[in-house]
Amino acid sequence: QSALTQPASVSGSPGQSITISCTGTSSDVGGYDYVSWYQQHPGKAPKLMVYDVSIRPSGVSNRFSGSKSGATASLTISGLQAEDEADYYCGSYTSRSTVVFGGGTKLTVL
Amino acid sequence: EVQLVESGGGLVQPGRSLRLSCAATGFTFGDYAMHWVRQAPGKGLEWVSGINWNSGNINYADSVRGRFTISRDNAKNSLYLQMNSLKAEDSAFYYCSRDVGTIARNLEKWGQGTLVTVSS
């Protein structure tokens, strides 16, 4: 199972919006509405930010939103804040009943 | 409060075995699917294995299938990962994770991880 494709890095200034893409295939992202996004700060465990494409777990800021079109999912962070600087990973359920992650995107807040 | 505490990591020689455990508290363990995920230092996340709420559906990444075995004991609120024939490339932090629901699809809660180092 190949990893999902994410940009290695994105950046934005405080207050701006950024979008991170996650591209898969019809066997994962394109075939199921089970895409999730995770935030990971250095030395910390990942944190679920969005699941089932667009659902935010309790306690996650509404500045984080998810969407999907075909085999590409996206995470948008609006009103960028310094604390959003972290690594972000997408994940998807697959046709083999496994989960596959993207390679990760480093978000830099300028 | 949901807590997941992994244990059992350490230094092991190539070809040997190791068993990881994950103790769960703060929720009804038997109501949720569970996962193991690993992350080599400085690298990305790699899903290792998932098990649904009643152990009726178990799946593995290709990289560990046939060598690793996931299991759970709902009476003991515990998740396990038996790792056999370990290789250097299995070295990583291993995280236990609770799913959003009963089927292993989304990883909601995470432990702090336990480090496995495979080296002679």
Coordinates of C-alpha atoms in Angstrom, one line a residue:
Chain A
Q1 CA 0.0 0.0 0.0
S2 CA 1.6 3.3 -1.1
A3 CA 1.6 6.3 1.1
L4 CA -0.8 9.1 0.3
T5 CA 0.8 12.1 -1.3
Q6 CA 1.2 15.4 0.7
P7 CA 3.3 18.5 0.0
A8 CA 6.5 18.4 2.1
S9 CA 5.9 21.9 3.5
V10 CA 3.5 24.8 3.5
S11 CA 3.7 28.2 5.1
G12 CA 1.6 31.1 5.9
S13 CA 1.4 34.3 8.0
P14 CA -0.7 34.7 11.1
G15 CA -4.3 35.3 10.3
Q16 CA -4.0 33.9 6.8
S17 CA -5.6 30.6 5.6
I18 CA -3.6 27.6 4.2
T19 CA -4.7 24.4 2.6
I20 CA -2.8 21.1 2.7
S21 CA -3.7 18.5 0.1
C22 CA -3.7 14.7 0.3
T23 CA -3.8 12.7 -2.9
G24 CA -4.6 9.0 -3.0
T25 CA -6.4 6.6 -5.3
S26 CA -9.8 5.0 -5.8
S27 CA -8.7 2.3 -3.4
D28 CA -8.4 4.7 -0.5
V29 CA -9.2 8.5 -0.5
G30 CA -11.4 8.3 -3.6
G31 CA -13.3 5.2 -2.5
Y32 CA -14.3 6.0 1.1
D33 CA -15.4 9.0 3.2
Y34 CA -13.0 7.9 5.9
V35 CA -10.2 10.5 5.6
S36 CA -8.6 11.8 8.7
W37 CA -6.1 14.5 9.6
Y38 CA -3.6 14.6 12.4
Q39 CA -1.5 17.3 14.0
Q40 CA 1.8 16.5 15.6
H41 CA 4.0 18.9 17.5
P42 CA 7.7 17.9 18.0
G43 CA 8.2 15.2 20.6
K44 CA 4.4 14.8 21.1
A45 CA 1.9 12.2 20.0
P46 CA -0.4 12.9 17.1
K47 CA -3.7 14.6 17.7
L48 CA -6.8 13.9 15.6
M49 CA -8.1 17.1 14.0
V50 CA -10.7 15.9 11.4
Y51 CA -12.2 12.5 10.7
D52 CA -14.6 11.1 8.1
V53 CA -13.4 13.8 5.7
S54 CA -15.0 16.8 7.5
I55 CA -16.0 16.0 11.1
R56 CA -14.1 17.8 13.9
P57 CA -13.7 15.9 17.2
S58 CA -14.9 17.7 20.4
G59 CA -12.5 20.4 21.4
V60 CA -10.9 21.0 18.0
S61 CA -11.1 24.6 16.8
N62 CA -13.5 25.4 14.0
R63 CA -10.6 27.0 12.2
F64 CA -9.7 23.5 11.0
S65 CA -11.9 22.1 8.2
G66 CA -11.7 19.2 5.9
S67 CA -13.1 18.4 2.4
K68 CA -12.6 15.9 -0.4
S69 CA -13.0 15.9 -4.2
G70 CA -12.4 12.6 -6.0
A71 CA -9.2 11.1 -4.7
T72 CA -7.8 14.3 -3.2
A73 CA -8.6 15.4 0.3
S74 CA -7.8 18.8 1.8
L75 CA -7.3 20.3 5.3
T76 CA -7.8 24.1 5.5
I77 CA -6.6 26.1 8.5
S78 CA -8.1 29.6 8.7
G79 CA -6.9 32.4 10.9
L80 CA -3.5 30.9 11.2
Q81 CA -1.9 31.1 14.7
A82 CA 1.6 30.4 15.9
E83 CA 0.5 27.4 17.8
D84 CA -0.7 25.8 14.5
E85 CA 3.0 25.3 13.5
A86 CA 3.4 21.5 13.4
D87 CA 3.5 18.5 11.2
Y88 CA 0.2 17.4 9.6
Y89 CA -0.6 13.9 8.4
C90 CA -3.6 12.7 6.4
G91 CA -4.9 9.1 6.8
S92 CA -7.4 7.1 4.9
Y93 CA -9.2 3.8 5.2
T94 CA -8.4 1.5 2.3
S95 CA -10.1 -1.3 0.2
R96 CA -7.9 -3.8 2.1
S97 CA -9.5 -2.7 5.5
T98 CA -6.1 -1.1 6.4
V99 CA -5.2 2.5 7.1
V100 CA -2.6 4.4 5.1
F101 CA -1.0 7.7 6.0
G102 CA 0.4 10.5 4.0
G103 CA 4.1 11.4 4.2
G104 CA 3.4 14.4 6.3
T105 CA 3.4 18.2 5.7
K106 CA 5.5 20.6 7.8
L107 CA 3.5 23.8 8.4
T108 CA 5.5 26.9 9.2
V109 CA 3.8 30.0 10.5
L110 CA 5.9 33.0 9.3
Chain B
E1 CA -10.1 11.1 30.9
V2 CA -9.0 8.7 28.2
Q3 CA -5.5 7.3 28.9
L4 CA -3.5 4.9 26.8
V5 CA -0.1 3.7 28.3
E6 CA 2.2 1.7 26.2
S7 CA 4.9 -0.6 27.6
G8 CA 7.3 -3.3 26.6
G9 CA 9.6 -1.4 24.3
G10 CA 13.4 -1.6 24.5
L11 CA 16.6 -2.8 22.8
V12 CA 16.3 -6.1 21.1
Q13 CA 18.6 -8.0 18.7
P14 CA 17.6 -8.7 15.0
G15 CA 15.6 -11.8 14.7
R16 CA 14.3 -11.8 18.3
S17 CA 10.8 -11.1 19.6
L18 CA 9.2 -8.4 21.7
R19 CA 5.6 -8.0 23.1
L20 CA 4.1 -4.5 23.5
S21 CA 1.2 -3.8 25.8
C22 CA -1.2 -0.9 26.0
A23 CA -3.2 -0.3 29.1
A24 CA -6.4 1.6 28.5
T25 CA -8.4 3.6 31.1
G26 CA -11.1 6.2 31.1
F27 CA -13.5 4.6 28.6
T28 CA -15.3 1.3 27.9
F29 CA -12.4 -0.5 26.1
G30 CA -14.6 -3.1 24.5
D31 CA -16.7 -0.5 22.6
Y32 CA -13.8 0.7 20.4
A33 CA -11.5 -0.6 17.7
M34 CA -7.8 -0.2 18.4
H35 CA -4.6 0.4 16.4
W36 CA -0.9 0.2 16.5
V37 CA 1.1 2.9 14.7
R38 CA 4.8 3.4 14.5
Q39 CA 7.1 6.3 13.8
A40 CA 10.8 6.0 13.2
P41 CA 12.7 9.0 14.7
G42 CA 12.4 12.0 12.4
K43 CA 10.2 10.1 10.0
G44 CA 6.5 10.0 9.2
L45 CA 3.6 7.9 10.7
E46 CA 3.2 4.3 9.6
W47 CA 0.0 2.3 10.4
V48 CA 1.0 -1.1 11.7
S49 CA -2.2 -3.0 12.6
G50 CA -5.8 -2.6 13.6
I51 CA -8.4 -4.7 15.4
N52 CA -12.1 -4.1 15.7
W53 CA -14.0 -4.1 19.0
N54 CA -14.5 -7.9 19.3
S55 CA -11.4 -9.1 17.5
G56 CA -13.5 -10.3 14.6
N57 CA -11.6 -8.2 12.1
I58 CA -7.8 -7.9 12.2
N59 CA -5.6 -6.3 9.6
Y60 CA -1.9 -5.6 9.1
A61 CA 0.4 -3.5 7.0
D62 CA 2.3 -5.4 4.4
S63 CA 5.6 -4.6 6.1
V64 CA 4.7 -6.6 9.3
R65 CA 2.1 -9.2 8.1
G66 CA 3.2 -12.7 9.1
R67 CA 5.6 -11.4 11.7
F68 CA 3.4 -9.2 14.0
T69 CA 0.2 -10.3 15.8
I70 CA -2.3 -7.8 17.3
S71 CA -4.6 -9.0 20.1
R72 CA -6.8 -7.5 22.8
D73 CA -8.3 -8.6 26.1
N74 CA -11.4 -6.6 26.7
A75 CA -11.7 -8.0 30.3
K76 CA -8.3 -6.5 31.1
N77 CA -8.7 -3.3 29.0
S78 CA -5.5 -4.1 27.2
L79 CA -4.1 -4.2 23.7
Y80 CA -1.1 -6.2 22.6
L81 CA 1.4 -6.4 19.8
Q82 CA 3.5 -9.5 19.5
M83 CA 6.5 -8.7 17.3
N84 CA 8.6 -11.7 16.0
S85 CA 11.5 -11.9 13.6
L86 CA 12.4 -8.2 14.3
K87 CA 14.4 -6.3 11.8
A88 CA 16.4 -3.1 12.0
E89 CA 13.7 -1.3 10.0
D90 CA 11.2 -2.1 12.8
S91 CA 13.0 0.4 15.1
A92 CA 10.5 3.2 15.9
F93 CA 8.2 4.7 18.5
Y94 CA 5.1 2.5 18.7
Y95 CA 1.9 4.2 19.5
C96 CA -1.3 2.6 20.7
S97 CA -4.4 4.4 19.5
R98 CA -8.2 4.2 20.1
D99 CA -10.5 4.5 17.2
V100 CA -13.5 6.8 16.9
G101 CA -15.8 3.8 16.7
T102 CA -16.0 0.0 16.5
I103 CA -14.3 -0.4 13.1
A104 CA -10.6 0.5 12.7
R105 CA -10.7 3.6 10.5
N106 CA -9.9 6.7 12.4
L107 CA -7.4 7.1 15.2
E108 CA -8.9 9.4 17.8
K109 CA -6.9 9.0 21.0
W110 CA -3.2 8.2 21.2
G111 CA -0.7 7.1 23.9
Q112 CA 2.7 8.6 24.3
G113 CA 4.5 5.8 22.6
T114 CA 7.1 3.2 23.5
L115 CA 10.5 3.0 21.8
V116 CA 11.6 -0.2 20.1
T117 CA 15.2 -0.4 18.9
V118 CA 16.3 -3.4 16.9
S119 CA 20.1 -3.6 16.9
S120 CA 22.9 -6.0 17.5

